[in-house]
């Protein structure tokens, strides 16, 4: 095979790769990072750890309302369909039902591609990052859109709307692949006697993360 033939084959392969449409991806199974949650006119910030192997997540969420500092520590166990909400200020722990229909830290197989763009600039290496925006439907007549990096499938921003809870935006940053503390997903001792209230409607991950925002609003 001569040089021109090889060059022609490489050109065809490159064109095929460029023309290929992005497909729903799978995030790294173990991750830790930071997040902000916006619900209505209230914003909180915190840290997040995610374990896809065990299907569990821990979110430490902090907010300020007037002169009050509020903090919630949430351990979400998707396999057990429960989560623990720990208020260290009050030294209390509640065990609540968790609706695991949708988990935003992955791209659902039925997600639709909205588009692909560079966050920043594509003019030079290191000036931007290529991302894909996906969208789809949520249970209870809701909708969502999410942004993941093309390389690595790292979650960046998630926006959801449901008639019951309105708009929620979750932004993540400073992701590190891996979990440094395996104890993160084990409820602390003060949760040992917590009983599940089965009379309440199960929370989704969105209403669970909105808990701090709702508490903040009550303090205002």
Coordinates of N, CA and C in Angstrom, one line a residue:
X1 N 0.9 -1.2 0.0 CA 0.0 0.0 0.0 C 0.9 1.2 0.0
X2 N 0.7 2.1 -1.0 CA 1.5 3.3 -1.1 C 1.1 4.4 -0.1
X3 N 1.9 5.5 0.0 CA 1.7 6.5 0.9 C 0.3 7.2 0.7
X4 N -0.1 7.5 -0.5 CA -1.3 8.1 -0.8 C -2.5 7.3 -0.3
X5 N -2.4 6.0 -0.5 CA -3.5 5.1 0.0 C -3.7 5.2 1.5
X6 N -2.5 5.1 2.2 CA -2.5 5.2 3.6 C -3.1 6.5 4.1
X7 N -2.7 7.6 3.5 CA -3.2 8.9 3.8 C -4.7 9.0 3.6
X8 N -5.2 8.4 2.5 CA -6.6 8.4 2.2 C -7.4 7.6 3.3
X9 N -6.9 6.5 3.7 CA -7.6 5.7 4.7 C -7.6 6.5 6.1
X10 N -6.5 7.1 6.4 CA -6.5 7.9 7.7 C -7.5 9.0 7.6
X11 N -7.6 9.7 6.5 CA -8.5 10.8 6.3 C -10.0 10.3 6.5
X12 N -10.3 9.1 5.9 CA -11.6 8.6 6.1 C -11.9 8.2 7.5
X13 N -11.0 7.6 8.2 CA -11.2 7.3 9.6 C -11.4 8.5 10.5
X14 N -10.6 9.6 10.2 CA -10.7 10.8 10.9 C -12.1 11.5 10.7
X15 N -12.5 11.4 9.4 CA -13.8 12.0 9.1 C -14.9 11.3 9.8
X16 N -14.8 9.9 9.8 CA -15.8 9.1 10.5 C -15.9 9.4 12.0
X17 N -14.7 9.6 12.6 CA -14.6 9.9 14.0 C -15.2 11.2 14.3
X18 N -15.0 12.2 13.5 CA -15.5 13.6 13.7 C -17.0 13.6 13.6
X19 N -17.5 12.8 12.6 CA -19.0 12.8 12.3 C -19.8 12.0 13.3
X20 N -19.1 11.2 14.1 CA -19.8 10.3 15.1 C -20.5 11.1 16.1
X21 N -21.8 10.9 16.3 CA -22.5 11.6 17.3 C -22.2 11.1 18.7
X22 N -22.1 12.0 19.7 CA -21.8 11.5 21.1 C -22.9 10.6 21.6
X23 N -22.6 9.6 22.4 CA -23.5 8.7 23.0 C -23.5 8.8 24.5
X24 N -24.6 8.5 25.2 CA -24.6 8.6 26.7 C -23.5 7.8 27.2
X25 N -22.8 8.4 28.2 CA -21.5 7.9 28.7 C -21.7 7.4 30.2
X26 N -20.7 6.8 30.7 CA -20.7 6.3 32.1 C -19.6 7.1 32.9
X27 N -20.0 7.7 34.0 CA -19.0 8.4 34.8 C -18.1 7.5 35.5
X28 N -16.9 8.0 36.0 CA -16.0 7.1 36.8 C -16.8 6.6 38.0
X29 N -16.6 5.4 38.4 CA -17.4 4.8 39.5 C -17.2 5.4 40.9
X30 N -16.0 6.0 41.1 CA -15.7 6.6 42.4 C -15.2 8.0 42.2
X31 N -15.9 9.0 42.8 CA -15.6 10.4 42.6 C -15.9 11.2 43.9
X32 N -15.1 12.3 44.0 CA -15.3 13.2 45.1 C -15.1 14.6 44.6
X33 N -15.9 15.6 45.1 CA -15.8 16.9 44.6 C -16.6 17.9 45.4
X34 N -16.8 19.1 44.8 CA -17.6 20.1 45.4 C -18.9 20.4 44.6
X35 N -19.9 21.0 45.3 CA -21.2 21.3 44.6 C -21.8 22.5 45.1
X36 N -22.7 23.1 44.3 CA -23.6 24.2 44.8 C -25.0 23.8 44.4
X37 N -26.0 24.1 45.2 CA -27.4 23.8 44.9 C -28.2 25.1 44.9
X38 N -28.9 25.3 43.9 CA -29.8 26.5 43.8 C -31.2 26.0 43.7
X39 N -32.0 26.4 44.6 CA -33.5 26.1 44.6 C -34.2 27.4 44.9
X40 N -35.0 27.9 43.9 CA -35.6 29.1 44.1 C -34.6 30.3 44.2
X41 N -34.7 31.1 45.3 CA -33.7 32.2 45.4 C -32.7 31.9 46.5
X42 N -32.5 30.6 46.9 CA -31.6 30.2 47.9 C -30.5 29.4 47.4
X43 N -29.3 29.6 47.8 CA -28.1 28.8 47.3 C -27.4 28.3 48.5
X44 N -26.9 27.0 48.4 CA -26.1 26.4 49.4 C -24.9 25.8 48.7
X45 N -23.8 25.4 49.4 CA -22.7 24.8 48.8 C -22.1 23.7 49.7
X46 N -21.3 22.9 49.2 CA -20.8 21.8 50.0 C -19.9 20.8 49.2
X47 N -19.8 19.6 49.7 CA -19.0 18.6 49.1 C -19.8 17.4 48.8
X48 N -19.3 16.6 47.9 CA -20.0 15.4 47.5 C -19.1 14.2 47.2
X49 N -19.5 13.0 47.6 CA -18.7 11.8 47.3 C -19.7 10.8 46.7
X50 N -19.2 10.1 45.7 CA -20.1 9.2 44.9 C -19.5 7.9 44.7
X51 N -20.2 6.8 45.0 CA -19.8 5.4 44.8 C -20.8 4.7 43.9
X52 N -20.4 4.5 42.7 CA -21.3 3.8 41.7 C -21.4 2.3 42.0
X53 N -20.3 1.8 42.5 CA -20.3 0.3 42.8 C -21.3 0.0 43.9
X54 N -21.3 0.8 45.0 CA -22.3 0.5 46.0 C -23.6 1.3 45.9
X55 N -23.7 2.1 44.8 CA -24.9 2.9 44.6 C -25.2 3.8 45.8
X56 N -24.3 4.7 46.2 CA -24.4 5.5 47.3 C -23.7 6.8 47.2
X57 N -24.2 7.8 47.9 CA -23.7 9.2 47.8 C -23.7 9.8 49.2
X58 N -22.7 10.7 49.4 CA -22.8 11.5 50.6 C -22.6 13.0 50.2
X59 N -23.5 13.8 50.7 CA -23.5 15.3 50.4 C -23.4 16.0 51.7
X60 N -22.4 16.9 51.9 CA -22.4 17.8 53.1 C -22.7 19.2 52.5
X61 N -23.8 19.7 53.0 CA -24.3 20.9 52.4 C -24.4 22.0 53.4
X62 N -23.9 23.2 53.1 CA -23.9 24.3 54.0 C -24.5 25.6 53.4
X63 N -25.2 26.3 54.3 CA -25.9 27.5 53.8 C -26.0 28.6 55.0
X64 N -26.2 29.8 54.6 CA -26.3 30.9 55.6 C -27.6 31.6 55.3
X65 N -28.4 31.8 56.4 CA -29.6 32.6 56.4 C -29.6 33.7 57.5
X66 N -29.4 34.9 57.1 CA -29.3 36.0 58.1 C -28.1 35.8 59.0
X67 N -28.3 35.6 60.3 CA -27.2 35.4 61.2 C -27.0 33.9 61.5
X68 N -27.8 33.0 60.8 CA -27.7 31.6 61.1 C -26.9 30.8 60.1
X69 N -26.1 29.9 60.6 CA -25.4 29.0 59.7 C -26.0 27.7 59.8
X70 N -26.4 27.1 58.7 CA -27.1 25.8 58.7 C -26.2 24.8 57.9
X71 N -26.3 23.6 58.4 CA -25.5 22.5 57.8 C -26.3 21.2 57.8
X72 N -26.3 20.5 56.7 CA -26.9 19.2 56.6 C -26.0 18.2 56.0
X73 N -25.9 17.0 56.6 CA -25.1 16.0 56.1 C -26.0 14.8 55.7
X74 N -26.0 14.5 54.4 CA -26.9 13.5 53.8 C -26.2 12.3 53.3
X75 N -26.6 11.1 53.7 CA -26.0 9.9 53.2 C -27.1 9.2 52.4
X76 N -27.0 9.1 51.1 CA -28.0 8.5 50.2 C -27.6 7.1 49.8
X77 N -28.4 6.1 50.2 CA -28.2 4.7 49.9 C -29.2 4.2 48.9
X78 N -28.9 4.3 47.6 CA -29.8 4.0 46.6 C -30.3 2.6 46.5
X79 N -29.5 1.6 46.8 CA -29.9 0.2 46.9 C -31.0 0.0 47.9
X80 N -30.8 0.6 49.1 CA -31.8 0.5 50.2 C -33.0 1.4 50.0
X81 N -32.9 2.4 49.1 CA -33.9 3.3 48.9 C -34.2 4.2 50.1
X82 N -33.2 4.5 50.8 CA -33.3 5.4 52.0 C -32.2 6.4 52.0
X83 N -32.3 7.5 52.8 CA -31.2 8.4 53.0 C -31.3 8.9 54.4
X84 N -30.2 9.2 55.0 CA -30.1 9.8 56.3 C -29.8 11.2 56.2
X85 N -30.5 12.1 57.0 CA -30.3 13.5 57.0 C -29.8 13.9 58.4
X86 N -28.6 14.3 58.5 CA -28.0 14.5 59.8 C -27.8 16.0 60.0
X87 N -28.3 16.6 61.1 CA -28.1 18.0 61.4 C -27.2 18.0 62.6
X88 N -25.9 18.3 62.4 CA -24.9 18.3 63.4 C -25.1 19.4 64.4
X89 N -25.7 20.5 64.0 CA -26.0 21.6 64.9 C -26.9 21.2 66.0
X90 N -27.9 20.4 65.6 CA -28.9 19.9 66.6 C -28.6 18.5 67.1
X91 N -27.6 17.9 66.5 CA -27.2 16.5 66.8 C -28.3 15.6 66.7
X92 N -28.9 15.6 65.5 CA -30.1 14.8 65.2 C -29.9 14.1 63.9
X93 N -30.6 13.0 63.7 CA -30.6 12.2 62.5 C -32.0 11.7 62.1
X94 N -32.3 11.9 60.9 CA -33.6 11.4 60.4 C -33.4 10.4 59.2
X95 N -34.2 9.4 59.2 CA -34.1 8.3 58.2 C -35.3 8.5 57.3
X96 N -35.1 8.7 56.0 CA -36.2 9.0 55.1 C -36.2 8.1 53.9
X97 N -37.3 7.9 53.3 CA -37.5 7.1 52.1 C -36.9 7.9 50.9
X98 N -36.2 7.2 50.0 CA -35.6 7.8 48.8 C -36.1 7.2 47.5
X99 N -36.7 8.0 46.6 CA -37.1 7.6 45.3 C -35.9 7.5 44.4
X100 N -35.5 6.3 44.0 CA -34.3 6.1 43.2 C -34.5 6.0 41.7
X101 N -35.7 6.6 41.3 CA -36.0 6.5 39.8 C -34.9 7.1 39.0
X102 N -34.3 8.2 39.4 CA -33.4 9.0 38.6 C -32.2 9.5 39.5
X103 N -31.0 9.2 39.0 CA -29.8 9.6 39.7 C -29.0 10.5 38.7
X104 N -28.8 11.8 39.0 CA -28.2 12.7 38.0 C -26.7 12.5 37.7
X105 N -26.0 11.6 38.5 CA -24.6 11.5 38.2 C -24.3 10.4 37.2
X106 N -25.1 10.3 36.2 CA -24.8 9.5 35.0 C -25.8 10.0 33.9
X107 N -25.4 9.6 32.7 CA -26.3 10.0 31.6 C -27.2 8.8 31.3
X108 N -28.5 9.0 31.5 CA -29.5 7.9 31.2 C -29.4 7.4 29.8
X109 N -29.7 6.2 29.6 CA -29.6 5.6 28.2 C -30.6 6.2 27.3
X110 N -31.7 6.7 27.8 CA -32.7 7.3 26.9 C -32.5 8.9 26.8
X111 N -31.4 9.4 27.3 CA -31.2 10.9 27.2 C -31.0 11.3 25.8
X112 N -31.5 12.5 25.4 CA -31.3 13.0 24.1 C -30.2 14.1 24.1
X113 N -29.5 14.1 23.0 CA -28.4 15.1 22.9 C -28.9 16.4 22.4
X114 N -28.7 17.4 23.2 CA -29.1 18.8 22.9 C -28.0 19.5 22.0
X115 N -26.7 19.2 22.3 CA -25.7 19.8 21.5 C -24.3 19.6 22.2
X116 N -23.3 19.9 21.4 CA -21.9 19.8 21.9 C -21.2 21.1 21.7
X117 N -20.6 21.6 22.8 CA -19.9 22.9 22.7 C -18.6 22.9 23.5
X118 N -17.8 23.9 23.3 CA -16.6 24.2 24.1 C -16.9 25.1 25.2
X119 N -16.7 24.7 26.5 CA -16.7 25.7 27.6 C -15.4 26.4 27.6
X120 N -15.4 27.7 27.3 CA -14.1 28.4 27.2 C -13.8 28.6 25.7
X121 N -12.6 28.2 25.3 CA -12.2 28.4 23.9 C -11.5 27.2 23.4
X122 N -11.7 27.0 22.1 CA -11.0 25.9 21.4 C -9.8 26.3 20.6
X123 N -9.4 27.6 20.8 CA -8.3 28.2 20.0 C -6.9 27.6 20.3
X124 N -6.8 27.1 21.6 CA -5.5 26.5 22.0 C -5.7 25.4 23.0
X125 N -4.8 24.5 23.1 CA -4.9 23.4 24.1 C -4.9 24.0 25.5
X126 N -5.9 23.5 26.3 CA -5.9 24.0 27.7 C -6.8 25.2 28.0
X127 N -7.4 25.8 26.9 CA -8.2 27.0 27.0 C -9.7 26.7 27.2
X128 N -10.0 25.4 27.0 CA -11.5 25.1 27.1 C -11.6 23.6 27.2
X129 N -12.9 23.2 27.5 CA -13.2 21.8 27.6 C -14.4 21.5 26.8
X130 N -14.4 20.4 26.0 CA -15.5 19.9 25.2 C -16.6 19.2 26.0
X131 N -17.8 19.7 25.9 CA -18.9 19.2 26.8 C -20.1 18.8 25.9
X132 N -20.9 17.9 26.4 CA -22.2 17.5 25.8 C -23.3 17.8 26.7
X133 N -24.4 18.4 26.1 CA -25.6 18.7 26.9 C -26.7 17.7 26.5
X134 N -27.2 17.1 27.6 CA -28.3 16.1 27.4 C -29.6 16.6 28.0
X135 N -30.7 16.1 27.6 CA -32.0 16.4 28.2 C -32.9 15.2 28.1
X136 N -34.0 15.3 28.9 CA -35.0 14.2 28.9 C -36.1 14.5 29.9
X137 N -36.9 13.5 30.2 CA -38.0 13.7 31.1 C -37.8 13.0 32.4
X138 N -38.4 13.6 33.4 CA -38.3 13.1 34.8 C -39.7 12.6 35.2
X139 N -39.8 11.7 36.2 CA -41.1 11.3 36.7 C -41.9 12.5 37.2
X140 N -43.2 12.4 37.2 CA -44.1 13.4 37.7 C -44.1 14.7 36.8
X141 N -44.0 14.4 35.5 CA -44.1 15.5 34.5 C -42.9 16.5 34.6
X142 N -41.8 16.0 35.0 CA -40.6 16.9 35.1 C -39.7 16.8 33.9
X143 N -38.8 17.7 33.8 CA -37.8 17.7 32.7 C -36.4 18.0 33.3
X144 N -35.4 17.7 32.6 CA -34.0 18.0 33.0 C -33.1 18.2 31.8
X145 N -32.0 18.9 32.1 CA -30.9 19.0 31.2 C -29.6 18.8 32.0
X146 N -28.6 18.2 31.4 CA -27.3 18.0 32.2 C -26.1 18.2 31.2
X147 N -25.0 18.6 31.8 CA -23.8 18.8 31.0 C -22.7 17.9 31.5
X148 N -22.1 17.1 30.6 CA -21.0 16.2 31.0 C -19.8 16.5 30.0
X149 N -18.6 16.3 30.5 CA -17.5 16.5 29.6 C -17.4 15.3 28.6
X150 N -17.0 15.6 27.4 CA -16.9 14.6 26.4 C -15.8 13.6 26.8
X151 N -14.7 14.1 27.3 CA -13.6 13.2 27.7 C -13.7 13.0 29.2
X152 N -13.9 11.7 29.6 CA -14.0 11.4 31.0 C -15.4 11.3 31.6
X153 N -16.4 11.9 30.9 CA -17.8 11.8 31.3 C -17.9 12.4 32.7
X154 N -17.3 13.6 33.0 CA -17.4 14.2 34.3 C -18.6 15.1 34.4
X155 N -19.5 14.9 35.4 CA -20.7 15.8 35.5 C -20.3 17.2 35.8
X156 N -21.0 18.2 35.2 CA -20.7 19.6 35.5 C -21.9 20.3 36.1
X157 N -23.0 20.3 35.3 CA -24.2 21.1 35.7 C -25.4 20.2 35.4
X158 N -26.4 20.3 36.4 CA -27.6 19.6 36.2 C -28.8 20.5 36.6
X159 N -29.8 20.7 35.7 CA -30.9 21.5 36.0 C -32.2 20.7 35.8
X160 N -33.1 20.8 36.8 CA -34.3 20.0 36.7 C -35.5 20.9 37.1
X161 N -36.6 20.5 36.5 CA -37.9 21.2 36.8 C -39.0 20.1 37.0
X162 N -39.7 20.3 38.1 CA -40.9 19.5 38.4 C -42.0 20.5 38.9
X163 N -43.2 20.2 38.5 CA -44.3 21.1 39.0 C -44.3 21.2 40.5
X164 N -43.9 20.1 41.2 CA -44.1 20.1 42.7 C -43.0 20.9 43.4
X165 N -41.7 20.9 42.8 CA -40.6 21.6 43.5 C -40.0 22.7 42.7
X166 N -40.5 23.0 41.5 CA -39.9 24.1 40.7 C -38.6 23.7 40.1
X167 N -37.7 24.8 40.0 CA -36.4 24.6 39.4 C -35.3 24.3 40.4
X168 N -34.4 23.4 40.1 CA -33.3 23.1 40.9 C -32.1 23.0 40.0
X169 N -31.0 23.6 40.4 CA -29.7 23.6 39.6 C -28.6 23.1 40.5
X170 N -28.0 22.0 40.1 CA -26.8 21.5 40.8 C -25.6 21.7 40.0
X171 N -24.6 22.4 40.5 CA -23.3 22.6 39.8 C -22.2 21.9 40.6
X172 N -21.4 21.1 39.9 CA -20.3 20.4 40.5 C -18.9 20.9 40.0
X173 N -17.9 20.8 40.8 CA -16.6 21.3 40.4 C -15.5 20.5 41.3
X174 N -14.3 20.8 40.9 CA -13.1 20.2 41.6 C -13.2 18.7 41.8
X175 N -13.7 18.0 40.8 CA -13.8 16.5 40.9 C -12.4 15.9 41.0
X176 N -12.3 14.9 41.8 CA -11.2 14.0 41.9 C -11.7 12.6 41.8
X177 N -11.0 11.8 40.9 CA -11.5 10.4 40.7 C -11.0 9.6 41.9
X178 N -11.9 9.0 42.6 CA -11.6 8.1 43.8 C -12.3 8.7 45.0
X179 N -12.4 7.8 46.0 CA -12.9 8.2 47.4 C -11.8 8.0 48.4
X180 N -11.6 9.0 49.2 CA -10.5 8.9 50.2 C -10.9 8.2 51.5
X181 N -12.2 8.2 51.8 CA -12.7 7.7 53.1 C -13.8 6.7 52.9
X182 N -13.6 5.4 53.0 CA -14.7 4.5 52.8 C -15.8 4.6 53.9
X183 N -15.5 5.2 55.0 CA -16.5 5.4 56.1 C -17.5 6.5 55.7
X184 N -17.3 7.2 54.6 CA -18.2 8.3 54.2 C -19.7 7.8 54.1
X185 N -19.9 6.5 53.7 CA -21.2 6.0 53.4 C -21.8 5.2 54.5
X186 N -21.2 5.2 55.7 CA -21.7 4.5 56.8 C -22.4 5.5 57.8
X187 N -23.7 5.4 58.0 CA -24.3 6.3 58.9 C -23.7 6.4 60.3
X188 N -23.5 7.6 60.9 CA -22.9 7.7 62.2 C -23.7 7.1 63.3
X189 N -23.2 7.0 64.5 CA -23.8 6.3 65.6 C -25.1 6.9 66.0
X190 N -25.3 8.2 65.8 CA -26.5 8.8 66.3 C -27.7 8.5 65.4
X191 N -27.5 7.8 64.2 CA -28.5 7.3 63.3 C -29.0 5.9 63.7
X192 N -28.4 5.3 64.6 CA -28.7 3.9 64.9 C -30.1 3.6 65.3
X193 N -30.7 4.6 66.0 CA -32.1 4.4 66.5 C -33.1 5.1 65.6
X194 N -32.7 5.7 64.5 CA -33.6 6.4 63.6 C -34.5 5.4 62.9
X195 N -35.8 5.7 62.9 CA -36.8 4.8 62.2 C -37.3 5.5 61.0
X196 N -37.6 4.7 60.0 CA -38.1 5.2 58.7 C -39.6 5.5 58.8
X197 N -39.9 6.7 58.4 CA -41.3 7.2 58.4 C -41.9 6.8 57.0
X198 N -42.6 5.7 57.0 CA -43.1 5.2 55.7 C -44.4 5.9 55.3
X199 N -44.9 6.8 56.1 CA -46.1 7.5 55.7 C -45.8 8.7 54.8
X200 N -44.6 9.2 54.8 CA -44.2 10.3 53.9 C -44.0 9.8 52.5
X201 N -44.2 10.7 51.5 CA -43.9 10.4 50.1 C -42.4 10.4 50.0
X202 N -41.8 9.4 49.3 CA -40.3 9.3 49.2 C -39.8 10.5 48.5
X203 N -38.6 11.0 49.0 CA -37.9 12.1 48.4 C -37.2 11.7 47.2
X204 N -37.1 12.5 46.2 CA -36.1 12.3 45.1 C -34.8 12.9 45.5
X205 N -33.8 12.7 44.8 CA -32.5 13.3 45.1 C -32.6 14.9 45.1
X206 N -33.5 15.4 44.3 CA -33.7 16.8 44.2 C -34.3 17.4 45.4
X207 N -35.4 16.8 45.8 CA -36.1 17.3 47.0 C -35.2 17.1 48.3
X208 N -34.4 16.0 48.3 CA -33.5 15.8 49.4 C -32.5 16.9 49.4
X209 N -31.9 17.3 48.3 CA -30.9 18.3 48.3 C -31.5 19.7 48.5
X210 N -32.8 19.8 48.3 CA -33.5 21.1 48.6 C -33.8 21.3 50.0
X211 N -33.6 20.3 50.8 CA -33.9 20.4 52.3 C -33.2 21.5 52.9
X212 N -32.0 21.7 52.7 CA -31.3 22.9 53.3 C -31.8 24.2 52.8
X213 N -32.1 24.3 51.5 CA -32.7 25.5 51.0 C -34.1 25.8 51.7
X214 N -34.9 24.8 51.9 CA -36.2 25.0 52.5 C -36.0 25.4 53.9
X215 N -35.1 24.8 54.6 CA -34.8 25.2 56.0 C -34.3 26.6 56.1
X216 N -33.5 27.0 55.1 CA -33.0 28.3 55.1 C -34.1 29.4 54.9
X217 N -35.0 29.0 54.0 CA -36.2 29.9 53.8 C -37.0 30.1 55.1
X218 N -37.1 29.1 55.9 CA -37.9 29.2 57.1 C -37.2 30.1 58.1
X219 N -35.9 30.1 58.0 CA -35.1 30.9 59.0 C -35.2 32.4 58.7
X220 N -35.5 32.7 57.4 CA -35.5 34.1 56.9 C -36.7 34.9 57.3

